[in-house]
Amino acid sequence: MNFLIMNIPLNIVSTVHDWIYSIMPETAASITVMVLIAVAYLALFAVAGLYLVLLERKVAAWFQLRLGPNRVGPLGLFQTIADALKLVSKELTSNDRIDKFLYNLAPYFVIVSTLIGISVFPFSKQFQAFDINIGLFFLIAVSSIGVIGILVGGWASNNKFALIGAMRSGLQTISYELSVGLSILTMVLLTGTLQLSEIVEVQRTGGWLILQGHIPAIIAFCIFMIAGTAETNRAPFDLVEAESELGAGFHTEYSGMKFAYFFLAEFINMFIIASIAVVLFFGGWLSPFGITDGITWFPEVLWFLIKVLVIIFLMMWFRWTFPRLRVDQLLTLEWKYLLPLNLANLMIMAIIIWMNWTI
Amino acid sequence: MTDQEIKNKIKTEEYFVNMGPQHPAAHGVLRLLLTIDGEIIKNVEPDLGYIHRSIEKMCERDSYQQIVHLTDRMDYLSSNINNEAVCLAVEKALEIEVSDRVKVIRTIVSELTRIASHCLWWGVMGMDLGALTTYFYAFRDRELINDIFEETCGARLTMNYNAPGGLMYDIHPNFVKRTKDFIKHFKTKIPEYDRLLTGNVIFQKRTKGVGILTKEDAISYGVSGPVARGSGFASDVRKHHPYSAYDRVDFKEVLLTEGDTFARYQVRIMELWESISIIEQLIDNIPEGSVKEPTKAVIKLPKGEYYQRVEAARGELGVYINSTGAKNPYRVKFRSPGFSNLSVLNHIAKGSKIADLVATMASFDFVIPDIDR
Amino acid sequence: MSYFSDIYNGIKTLITGMKVTGGYFIHARKGSLTQQYPDNRETLKMFDRFRGEVVMPHDENNQHRCTGCQSCEIACPNGSIEIIWDRAVDPETGKKKKKIDKHIYHLSMCTMCGLCIEACPTDAIVWAQNYENSVYDRSYLTKTLNQPGSTVIAGVED
Amino acid sequence: MKNEDLQNIINGLGENLEFTTEATEFLNVTVPKEQLHTICSQLKSNPELKFDYAFCISGMDWGKELGVIYHLHSTEFKHEITVKVTTEDRENPILDSVHDIWQTAEFHELEIYDFFGIKFNNHPKLRRLFLTPDWEGYPLRKDYVDEANMIIK
């Protein structure tokens, strides 16, 4: 009886899994199991996204001498659920000159690409949907699909401010995709594999990757955090929906559920960037220095969530402190500062690995 | 392929965007017709009148006390200073000599209004550039000043505290204590403003070298206030045409020469320190005396024209009264600082990006009712 | 060279900025300034000079000090005070005298400038400190300040 | 610089200028309509005068004739004068624009055109700044009547 708490859901999953395989032919069963997992993940992460929004509003309030939402439900916990219900019931307004098909397609691009991205994360030993061996590569590929949705959405809503916002987001994501990929690459040199569960295994013995890789890993982590916040159009790089310049940027013309997709996708993207950072730098679901390995009943998922929340708090801290960058400064930061640093860092890490001076 | 060939191959078309009356960076109902080529602004043409109440026409049917209450609604962030302008004009016309107590209180109250206005400007400038928390810290300090005013004259924004011939009420017993507490609190907060925004590298990159206004342009466009002093044009009315108790207070006129958005920002931050030192010099020894000189119920200014200028938070506010001896003035003209400052915007913003235009407008600190009157 | 130094200074300024907001985050519990309005209605008290609304105080036997001299109506810039008065014979002196019938006050048009209270010779109207003046129908905003059946306090001369 | 010396210098700039200093603080110069532009440019360019800061330009309706009042200030010598110019014809009043001398005049002249109807020739883009383009009548004129918005007490 090793994981008491973690075991109960796994027993259910395996019993359901065997029951489906018993009553259906092979292929149909695997499809239904995948669909069931997908629905479970969708529900879980929709609610997780909502509570991330609430966390953001609460943290913002504490930064700004306020209390944050505390009226709906005990301590304001149902606030974002109420928001979601409101958004669902809102009328889907749009002007008559939109490009109907693309206008409706855009939100699905964004939300689907983020939800695909979640399936690959190892939340704990068993709790992982797909453990494919090119995990990280798949993640980077999926996260760049999201920007197509923003571009299409901005262009299709036939609004000048939305068009400017969309062009800016295309610009921003393409250039910051580079540093995200490169900083991940420096860490993959250490781990040797792209499979996420393998990466966590590597960190079980030699300690967290950020400790194993010492200085180059820390530089890679900083660059990853900067590029990650830029990737999700947040904080100092939120030129896409710059409130004071473009009003609401690319989702000006969206309302109701379509707007909710864009809004939720932004928060789940933030969750994805934080989870990549946790898996790659802070040892996924491993407890720090193995203090709770022995205790069997302690669920490892908690460690994963604590680390993710710490990273998310850091990203929120960025958002509520820094002013916004201008478009050309955004590009000079990427191409003149982050990229050279990243390449140099990659070289140093490669030399260290090649001469295997592992400290 | 030379640059020129590339340029005419890529045919970029200028299009026209409406930074319209309802826009977060407009601080009121100012509509700017921008002709943009991509992100570069080609031409900025303001279209005003969305909050025009024709105050000058109303003044022609109101008595002089009633005109004072109208000026609150012009530049609502420096309402006390506007009231003082009209009262000084009327007192100059009637040759009333106000008591020392009134002069000192008027100066203290004007400086408090200036600090409150600069606080709101600082918060909103941070918000316009994306740092949303500055807004809340600025309003925390502004609330303290609003409480001081609410306790003394009952209103927070449109005070109507001055009346021709002096003040409407005497200051509240604990006005002095509250002001001293505020000064002590605010002295610790301005360094925090600097740490949060002034030093920030992103903020400096967004404001340094943006929207440069040369001194000749400032003079020729009739710009006044912190915007002019940011480009080296010494136009501080408190220094050059002292009124109330400004002649007995020594303060430095803040002058910088770069003339970009960062210079205008620094001018206002230094002005906060100057205002604090003015208040500190006056708050301890407010002389005793009558608060209101007796004036006739119906004030009739002798025939002639009077011009009184005052340093409002945004620049030089001038009141030109042309009276023919009747009980209401023949013609009143308010020289509003925002109106001439706005005329420079097109000259400065040409060729900059939308984000620069928003930063420049934030540093100009427009209040639209002051422009529209 | 300057490449690394301006990266270093940049990060240093960013960190100081974060320290400021971080400081507020740490003692956020007692630092919040917002008032929980509907809950703290009993404890929320306005300053005594707060300009809430113009009212006419009546003493215990339903008497007020307004003689209907209309100086407040003249002083008001927005015409938000209307006085309806009628002639009455003063019992002692036998002369004809103005008597206030209705003192109508349009709160909707009042800009809280205080000129009427300044101009009133007999201090009949004063500021009230209530701040909840929103109503469901515009007609509630037109109030008659003198209660029905109230008379002027004897010996009040304008 | 005292008003008298100002008066002598300015007198040399053009003919039949009237000077008054009673009932006003600054030296008043009433300039005939035709010489407005020449005198104003000399006021600015004259080395002894150097009036380069036009801080207040206001339109005026004196009952019979319309006019514009320029308050000028010299940033170098710190002296001020008021220049007045009037035009009798109320149907189609036209004055010269001084926006090339003081850039601030461009916006102030738009305001005067909007409220007094005085047209300024060679003004870059004469348009109604405050009121809607289809607004008839000029509100700040004394003979402007508008029952809807004007409450005569």
CSV table of N, CA and C in Angstrom, one decimal, chain A residues 11-139:
chain,number,residue,atom,x,y,z
A,11,ASN,N,-6.7,3.4,-8.7
A,11,ASN,CA,-7.5,2.1,-8.8
A,11,ASN,C,-8.7,2.3,-9.7
A,12,ILE,N,-9.4,3.5,-9.5
A,12,ILE,CA,-10.6,3.7,-10.3
A,12,ILE,C,-10.2,3.7,-11.8
A,13,VAL,N,-9.1,4.4,-12.1
A,13,VAL,CA,-8.7,4.5,-13.5
A,13,VAL,C,-8.4,3.1,-14.1
A,14,SER,N,-7.7,2.3,-13.3
A,14,SER,CA,-7.3,1.0,-13.9
A,14,SER,C,-8.6,0.1,-14.0
A,15,THR,N,-9.4,0.2,-13.0
A,15,THR,CA,-10.6,-0.6,-13.1
A,15,THR,C,-11.4,-0.2,-14.3
A,16,VAL,N,-11.6,1.1,-14.5
A,16,VAL,CA,-12.4,1.6,-15.7
A,16,VAL,C,-11.7,1.2,-16.9
A,17,HIS,N,-10.4,1.3,-16.9
A,17,HIS,CA,-9.6,1.0,-18.1
A,17,HIS,C,-9.8,-0.5,-18.4
A,18,ASP,N,-9.7,-1.4,-17.5
A,18,ASP,CA,-9.9,-2.8,-17.8
A,18,ASP,C,-11.3,-3.1,-18.2
A,19,TRP,N,-12.3,-2.4,-17.6
A,19,TRP,CA,-13.7,-2.7,-17.9
A,19,TRP,C,-14.0,-2.3,-19.4
A,20,ILE,N,-13.4,-1.2,-19.8
A,20,ILE,CA,-13.6,-0.7,-21.2
A,20,ILE,C,-13.0,-1.7,-22.2
A,21,TYR,N,-11.7,-2.1,-21.8
A,21,TYR,CA,-11.1,-3.0,-22.7
A,21,TYR,C,-11.8,-4.3,-22.8
A,22,SER,N,-12.5,-4.6,-21.7
A,22,SER,CA,-13.2,-6.0,-21.8
A,22,SER,C,-14.4,-5.9,-22.7
A,23,ILE,N,-15.1,-4.7,-22.7
A,23,ILE,CA,-16.4,-4.8,-23.4
A,23,ILE,C,-16.2,-4.3,-24.8
A,24,MET,N,-15.1,-3.7,-25.2
A,24,MET,CA,-15.1,-3.1,-26.6
A,24,MET,C,-13.9,-3.8,-27.3
A,25,PRO,N,-13.9,-3.7,-28.6
A,25,PRO,CA,-12.7,-4.2,-29.4
A,25,PRO,C,-11.5,-3.2,-29.1
A,26,GLU,N,-10.4,-3.6,-29.5
A,26,GLU,CA,-9.1,-3.0,-29.1
A,26,GLU,C,-9.1,-1.5,-29.4
A,27,THR,N,-9.3,-1.2,-30.7
A,27,THR,CA,-9.1,0.2,-31.1
A,27,THR,C,-10.1,1.1,-30.5
A,28,ALA,N,-11.4,0.7,-30.6
A,28,ALA,CA,-12.5,1.5,-30.0
A,28,ALA,C,-12.2,1.8,-28.5
A,29,ALA,N,-11.7,0.8,-27.8
A,29,ALA,CA,-11.5,1.0,-26.4
A,29,ALA,C,-10.4,2.0,-26.1
A,30,SER,N,-9.3,1.9,-26.9
A,30,SER,CA,-8.2,2.9,-26.6
A,30,SER,C,-8.8,4.3,-27.0
A,31,ILE,N,-9.6,4.4,-28.0
A,31,ILE,CA,-10.1,5.8,-28.3
A,31,ILE,C,-11.0,6.3,-27.2
A,32,THR,N,-11.9,5.4,-26.7
A,32,THR,CA,-12.8,5.9,-25.6
A,32,THR,C,-12.0,6.3,-24.4
A,33,VAL,N,-10.9,5.5,-24.1
A,33,VAL,CA,-10.1,5.8,-22.9
A,33,VAL,C,-9.5,7.2,-23.1
A,34,MET,N,-9.0,7.4,-24.3
A,34,MET,CA,-8.3,8.7,-24.6
A,34,MET,C,-9.3,9.8,-24.4
A,35,VAL,N,-10.5,9.6,-25.0
A,35,VAL,CA,-11.6,10.6,-24.9
A,35,VAL,C,-11.9,10.9,-23.4
A,36,LEU,N,-12.0,9.8,-22.6
A,36,LEU,CA,-12.3,10.0,-21.2
A,36,LEU,C,-11.2,10.8,-20.5
A,37,ILE,N,-10.0,10.4,-20.8
A,37,ILE,CA,-8.9,11.2,-20.1
A,37,ILE,C,-9.0,12.6,-20.6
A,38,ALA,N,-9.2,12.8,-21.9
A,38,ALA,CA,-9.3,14.2,-22.4
A,38,ALA,C,-10.3,15.0,-21.7
A,39,VAL,N,-11.5,14.4,-21.5
A,39,VAL,CA,-12.6,15.1,-20.9
A,39,VAL,C,-12.2,15.4,-19.4
A,40,ALA,N,-11.6,14.4,-18.8
A,40,ALA,CA,-11.2,14.7,-17.3
A,40,ALA,C,-10.2,15.8,-17.3
A,41,TYR,N,-9.2,15.8,-18.2
A,41,TYR,CA,-8.2,16.9,-18.2
A,41,TYR,C,-8.9,18.2,-18.4
A,42,LEU,N,-9.8,18.2,-19.4
A,42,LEU,CA,-10.4,19.5,-19.8
A,42,LEU,C,-11.1,20.1,-18.6
A,43,ALA,N,-11.9,19.2,-17.9
A,43,ALA,CA,-12.7,19.7,-16.7
A,43,ALA,C,-11.7,20.2,-15.7
A,44,LEU,N,-10.7,19.3,-15.4
A,44,LEU,CA,-9.7,19.7,-14.3
A,44,LEU,C,-9.0,21.0,-14.6
A,45,PHE,N,-8.6,21.2,-15.9
A,45,PHE,CA,-7.8,22.4,-16.1
A,45,PHE,C,-8.7,23.6,-16.4
A,46,ALA,N,-9.9,23.4,-16.8
A,46,ALA,CA,-10.8,24.6,-16.8
A,46,ALA,C,-10.9,25.2,-15.4
A,47,VAL,N,-11.2,24.3,-14.5
A,47,VAL,CA,-11.4,24.8,-13.1
A,47,VAL,C,-10.0,25.4,-12.6
A,48,ALA,N,-8.9,24.7,-12.9
A,48,ALA,CA,-7.6,25.2,-12.5
A,48,ALA,C,-7.4,26.6,-13.1
A,49,GLY,N,-7.8,26.7,-14.4
A,49,GLY,CA,-7.6,28.1,-15.0
A,49,GLY,C,-8.4,29.1,-14.2
A,50,LEU,N,-9.6,28.7,-13.9
A,50,LEU,CA,-10.5,29.7,-13.1
A,50,LEU,C,-9.8,30.1,-11.8
A,51,TYR,N,-9.3,29.1,-11.1
A,51,TYR,CA,-8.7,29.5,-9.8
A,51,TYR,C,-7.4,30.2,-10.0
A,52,LEU,N,-6.7,30.0,-11.1
A,52,LEU,CA,-5.6,30.8,-11.4
A,52,LEU,C,-6.0,32.3,-11.6
A,53,VAL,N,-7.1,32.5,-12.2
A,53,VAL,CA,-7.6,33.9,-12.4
A,53,VAL,C,-7.9,34.5,-11.0
A,54,LEU,N,-8.5,33.7,-10.2
A,54,LEU,CA,-8.8,34.2,-8.8
A,54,LEU,C,-7.5,34.5,-8.1
A,55,LEU,N,-6.5,33.6,-8.2
A,55,LEU,CA,-5.3,33.8,-7.5
A,55,LEU,C,-4.6,35.1,-8.0
A,56,GLU,N,-4.7,35.3,-9.4
A,56,GLU,CA,-4.1,36.5,-9.9
A,56,GLU,C,-4.7,37.8,-9.4
A,57,ARG,N,-6.1,37.7,-9.3
A,57,ARG,CA,-6.8,38.9,-8.8
A,57,ARG,C,-6.5,39.1,-7.3
A,58,LYS,N,-6.4,38.1,-6.6
A,58,LYS,CA,-6.1,38.2,-5.1
A,58,LYS,C,-4.6,38.8,-4.9
A,59,VAL,N,-3.7,38.1,-5.7
A,59,VAL,CA,-2.3,38.6,-5.5
A,59,VAL,C,-2.2,40.0,-6.0
A,60,ALA,N,-2.8,40.4,-7.1
A,60,ALA,CA,-2.8,41.8,-7.5
A,60,ALA,C,-3.3,42.7,-6.4
A,61,ALA,N,-4.4,42.3,-5.8
A,61,ALA,CA,-5.0,43.1,-4.7
A,61,ALA,C,-4.0,43.3,-3.6
A,62,TRP,N,-3.3,42.2,-3.2
A,62,TRP,CA,-2.4,42.4,-2.0
A,62,TRP,C,-1.2,43.2,-2.4
A,63,PHE,N,-0.9,43.2,-3.7
A,63,PHE,CA,0.2,44.1,-4.1
A,63,PHE,C,-0.2,45.6,-4.0
A,64,GLN,N,-1.6,45.8,-4.2
A,64,GLN,CA,-2.0,47.2,-4.4
A,64,GLN,C,-2.9,47.6,-3.2
A,65,LEU,N,-2.5,47.2,-2.1
A,65,LEU,CA,-3.2,47.8,-0.9
A,65,LEU,C,-4.7,47.5,-0.9
A,66,ARG,N,-5.1,46.4,-1.6
A,66,ARG,CA,-6.6,46.2,-1.6
A,66,ARG,C,-6.8,44.8,-1.0
A,67,LEU,N,-8.1,44.4,-1.0
A,67,LEU,CA,-8.4,43.0,-0.5
A,67,LEU,C,-8.7,42.0,-1.5
A,68,GLY,N,-9.1,42.4,-2.7
A,68,GLY,CA,-9.4,41.4,-3.8
A,68,GLY,C,-10.8,40.9,-3.5
A,69,PRO,N,-11.2,40.1,-4.5
A,69,PRO,CA,-12.6,39.6,-4.4
A,69,PRO,C,-12.9,38.8,-3.2
A,70,ASN,N,-13.8,39.3,-2.3
A,70,ASN,CA,-14.1,38.5,-1.1
A,70,ASN,C,-15.6,38.5,-0.9
A,71,ARG,N,-16.4,38.7,-1.9
A,71,ARG,CA,-17.9,38.8,-1.7
A,71,ARG,C,-18.6,37.5,-2.1
A,72,VAL,N,-18.2,37.0,-3.3
A,72,VAL,CA,-18.9,35.8,-3.8
A,72,VAL,C,-18.4,34.5,-3.2
A,73,GLY,N,-19.2,33.9,-2.4
A,73,GLY,CA,-18.8,32.6,-1.8
A,73,GLY,C,-17.8,32.9,-0.7
A,74,PRO,N,-17.5,31.9,0.1
A,74,PRO,CA,-16.6,32.1,1.3
A,74,PRO,C,-15.3,32.7,0.8
A,75,LEU,N,-14.8,33.8,1.3
A,75,LEU,CA,-13.5,34.3,1.0
A,75,LEU,C,-13.4,34.6,-0.5
A,76,GLY,N,-14.5,34.7,-1.2
A,76,GLY,CA,-14.5,35.0,-2.6
A,76,GLY,C,-14.1,33.9,-3.5
A,77,LEU,N,-14.2,32.7,-3.0
A,77,LEU,CA,-13.7,31.5,-3.8
A,77,LEU,C,-14.6,31.3,-5.1
A,78,PHE,N,-15.8,31.7,-5.0
A,78,PHE,CA,-16.7,31.3,-6.2
A,78,PHE,C,-16.7,32.5,-7.2
A,79,GLN,N,-15.8,33.5,-6.9
A,79,GLN,CA,-15.9,34.7,-7.8
A,79,GLN,C,-15.7,34.3,-9.3
A,80,THR,N,-14.6,33.6,-9.6
A,80,THR,CA,-14.3,33.3,-11.0
A,80,THR,C,-15.3,32.3,-11.6
A,81,ILE,N,-15.9,31.5,-10.7
A,81,ILE,CA,-16.9,30.6,-11.2
A,81,ILE,C,-18.1,31.4,-11.7
A,82,ALA,N,-18.4,32.4,-10.8
A,82,ALA,CA,-19.5,33.3,-11.2
A,82,ALA,C,-19.2,34.1,-12.5
A,83,ASP,N,-17.9,34.5,-12.6
A,83,ASP,CA,-17.5,35.2,-13.9
A,83,ASP,C,-17.7,34.2,-15.0
A,84,ALA,N,-17.3,33.0,-14.8
A,84,ALA,CA,-17.4,32.0,-16.0
A,84,ALA,C,-18.9,31.9,-16.4
A,85,LEU,N,-19.7,31.7,-15.4
A,85,LEU,CA,-21.2,31.6,-15.7
A,85,LEU,C,-21.6,32.8,-16.4
A,86,LYS,N,-21.2,34.0,-16.0
A,86,LYS,CA,-21.6,35.2,-16.6
A,86,LYS,C,-21.2,35.2,-18.1
A,87,LEU,N,-19.9,34.8,-18.3
A,87,LEU,CA,-19.4,34.8,-19.7
A,87,LEU,C,-20.1,33.8,-20.5
A,88,VAL,N,-20.5,32.7,-19.9
A,88,VAL,CA,-21.2,31.7,-20.7
A,88,VAL,C,-22.5,32.2,-21.2
A,89,SER,N,-23.2,32.9,-20.2
A,89,SER,CA,-24.5,33.3,-20.6
A,89,SER,C,-24.5,34.6,-21.4
A,90,LYS,N,-23.4,35.2,-21.6
A,90,LYS,CA,-23.4,36.5,-22.3
A,90,LYS,C,-23.7,36.3,-23.8
A,91,GLU,N,-24.2,37.3,-24.4
A,91,GLU,CA,-24.6,37.3,-25.9
A,91,GLU,C,-23.3,37.4,-26.7
A,92,LEU,N,-23.2,36.6,-27.7
A,92,LEU,CA,-21.9,36.7,-28.6
A,92,LEU,C,-22.1,37.8,-29.6
A,93,THR,N,-21.7,39.0,-29.2
A,93,THR,CA,-21.8,40.1,-30.1
A,93,THR,C,-20.7,40.2,-31.1
A,94,SER,N,-20.9,40.7,-32.3
A,94,SER,CA,-19.8,40.9,-33.2
A,94,SER,C,-20.3,41.9,-34.3
A,95,ASN,N,-19.4,42.6,-34.9
A,95,ASN,CA,-19.9,43.6,-35.9
A,95,ASN,C,-20.1,42.8,-37.3
A,96,ASP,N,-20.8,43.5,-38.2
A,96,ASP,CA,-21.3,42.8,-39.4
A,96,ASP,C,-20.2,42.6,-40.4
A,97,ARG,N,-19.0,43.3,-40.2
A,97,ARG,CA,-18.0,43.2,-41.3
A,97,ARG,C,-16.9,42.2,-40.9
A,98,ILE,N,-17.2,41.3,-40.0
A,98,ILE,CA,-16.1,40.3,-39.6
A,98,ILE,C,-16.1,39.2,-40.6
A,99,ASP,N,-15.0,38.5,-40.7
A,99,ASP,CA,-14.8,37.3,-41.6
A,99,ASP,C,-15.4,36.1,-40.8
A,100,LYS,N,-16.6,35.8,-40.9
A,100,LYS,CA,-17.3,34.9,-40.0
A,100,LYS,C,-16.6,33.7,-39.7
A,101,PHE,N,-16.1,32.9,-40.7
A,101,PHE,CA,-15.5,31.6,-40.4
A,101,PHE,C,-14.3,31.8,-39.5
A,102,LEU,N,-13.4,32.7,-40.0
A,102,LEU,CA,-12.1,32.8,-39.2
A,102,LEU,C,-12.4,33.4,-37.8
A,103,TYR,N,-13.3,34.3,-37.7
A,103,TYR,CA,-13.6,34.9,-36.5
A,103,TYR,C,-14.0,33.9,-35.4
A,104,ASN,N,-14.8,32.9,-35.9
A,104,ASN,CA,-15.3,31.9,-34.9
A,104,ASN,C,-14.2,30.8,-34.7
A,105,LEU,N,-13.3,30.7,-35.7
A,105,LEU,CA,-12.3,29.6,-35.6
A,105,LEU,C,-11.2,30.0,-34.6
A,106,ALA,N,-10.9,31.3,-34.5
A,106,ALA,CA,-9.7,31.8,-33.8
A,106,ALA,C,-9.7,31.3,-32.3
A,107,PRO,N,-10.8,31.5,-31.5
A,107,PRO,CA,-10.7,31.1,-30.1
A,107,PRO,C,-10.3,29.6,-30.0
A,108,TYR,N,-10.9,28.7,-30.9
A,108,TYR,CA,-10.6,27.3,-30.7
A,108,TYR,C,-9.1,27.0,-31.0
A,109,PHE,N,-8.5,27.7,-31.9
A,109,PHE,CA,-7.1,27.5,-32.1
A,109,PHE,C,-6.4,27.7,-30.8
A,110,VAL,N,-6.7,28.8,-30.1
A,110,VAL,CA,-5.9,29.1,-28.9
A,110,VAL,C,-6.1,28.1,-27.8
A,111,ILE,N,-7.4,27.9,-27.5
A,111,ILE,CA,-7.7,27.0,-26.4
A,111,ILE,C,-7.3,25.6,-26.6
A,112,VAL,N,-7.4,25.1,-27.8
A,112,VAL,CA,-7.1,23.7,-28.1
A,112,VAL,C,-5.6,23.5,-28.0
A,113,SER,N,-4.8,24.5,-28.5
A,113,SER,CA,-3.4,24.3,-28.5
A,113,SER,C,-2.9,24.3,-27.0
A,114,THR,N,-3.5,25.1,-26.2
A,114,THR,CA,-3.0,25.1,-24.8
A,114,THR,C,-3.4,23.8,-24.1
A,115,LEU,N,-4.6,23.3,-24.4
A,115,LEU,CA,-5.0,22.1,-23.6
A,115,LEU,C,-4.2,20.9,-24.1
A,116,ILE,N,-3.8,20.9,-25.4
A,116,ILE,CA,-3.0,19.8,-25.9
A,116,ILE,C,-1.7,19.8,-25.1
A,117,GLY,N,-1.2,21.0,-24.8
A,117,GLY,CA,0.1,21.1,-24.2
A,117,GLY,C,0.1,20.5,-22.8
A,118,ILE,N,-1.0,20.6,-22.1
A,118,ILE,CA,-1.0,20.1,-20.7
A,118,ILE,C,-0.9,18.6,-20.6
A,119,SER,N,-1.3,17.9,-21.7
A,119,SER,CA,-1.4,16.4,-21.5
A,119,SER,C,0.0,15.8,-21.3
A,120,VAL,N,1.1,16.5,-21.6
A,120,VAL,CA,2.4,15.8,-21.6
A,120,VAL,C,3.0,15.9,-20.2
A,121,PHE,N,2.5,16.7,-19.3
A,121,PHE,CA,3.3,17.0,-18.0
A,121,PHE,C,3.2,15.8,-17.1
A,122,PRO,N,4.3,15.4,-16.4
A,122,PRO,CA,4.3,14.4,-15.4
A,122,PRO,C,3.9,15.0,-14.1
A,123,PHE,N,2.7,15.0,-13.7
A,123,PHE,CA,2.3,15.6,-12.4
A,123,PHE,C,2.8,14.7,-11.2
A,124,SER,N,2.8,13.4,-11.5
A,124,SER,CA,3.4,12.5,-10.5
A,124,SER,C,3.7,11.2,-11.2
A,125,LYS,N,4.2,10.2,-10.5
A,125,LYS,CA,4.7,9.0,-11.1
A,125,LYS,C,3.7,8.4,-12.1
A,126,GLN,N,2.5,8.2,-11.6
A,126,GLN,CA,1.5,7.6,-12.5
A,126,GLN,C,0.7,8.7,-13.2
A,127,PHE,N,0.6,9.8,-12.7
A,127,PHE,CA,-0.4,10.8,-13.1
A,127,PHE,C,0.1,11.5,-14.3
A,128,GLN,N,0.2,10.8,-15.5
A,128,GLN,CA,0.6,11.6,-16.7
A,128,GLN,C,-0.1,11.0,-17.8
A,129,ALA,N,-0.7,11.9,-18.7
A,129,ALA,CA,-1.6,11.4,-19.7
A,129,ALA,C,-0.7,10.7,-20.8
A,130,PHE,N,0.2,11.4,-21.4
A,130,PHE,CA,0.9,10.8,-22.5
A,130,PHE,C,2.4,11.0,-22.2
A,131,ASP,N,3.1,9.9,-22.1
A,131,ASP,CA,4.5,10.0,-21.8
A,131,ASP,C,5.3,9.7,-23.1
A,132,ILE,N,5.2,10.7,-24.1
A,132,ILE,CA,5.8,10.4,-25.4
A,132,ILE,C,7.3,10.8,-25.3
A,133,ASN,N,8.1,10.2,-26.1
A,133,ASN,CA,9.6,10.4,-25.8
A,133,ASN,C,10.1,11.7,-26.4
A,134,ILE,N,9.2,12.5,-27.2
A,134,ILE,CA,9.7,13.8,-27.6
A,134,ILE,C,9.0,14.9,-26.9
A,135,GLY,N,8.7,14.7,-25.6
A,135,GLY,CA,7.8,15.5,-24.8
A,135,GLY,C,8.1,17.0,-25.0
A,136,LEU,N,9.4,17.5,-24.7
A,136,LEU,CA,9.7,18.9,-24.7
A,136,LEU,C,9.5,19.5,-26.1
A,137,PHE,N,10.0,18.7,-27.1
A,137,PHE,CA,9.9,19.2,-28.5
A,137,PHE,C,8.4,19.4,-28.8
A,138,PHE,N,7.5,18.5,-28.4
A,138,PHE,CA,6.1,18.6,-28.7
A,138,PHE,C,5.5,19.8,-28.0
A,139,LEU,N,6.0,20.1,-26.8
A,139,LEU,CA,5.5,21.3,-26.1
A,139,LEU,C,5.8,22.6,-26.8
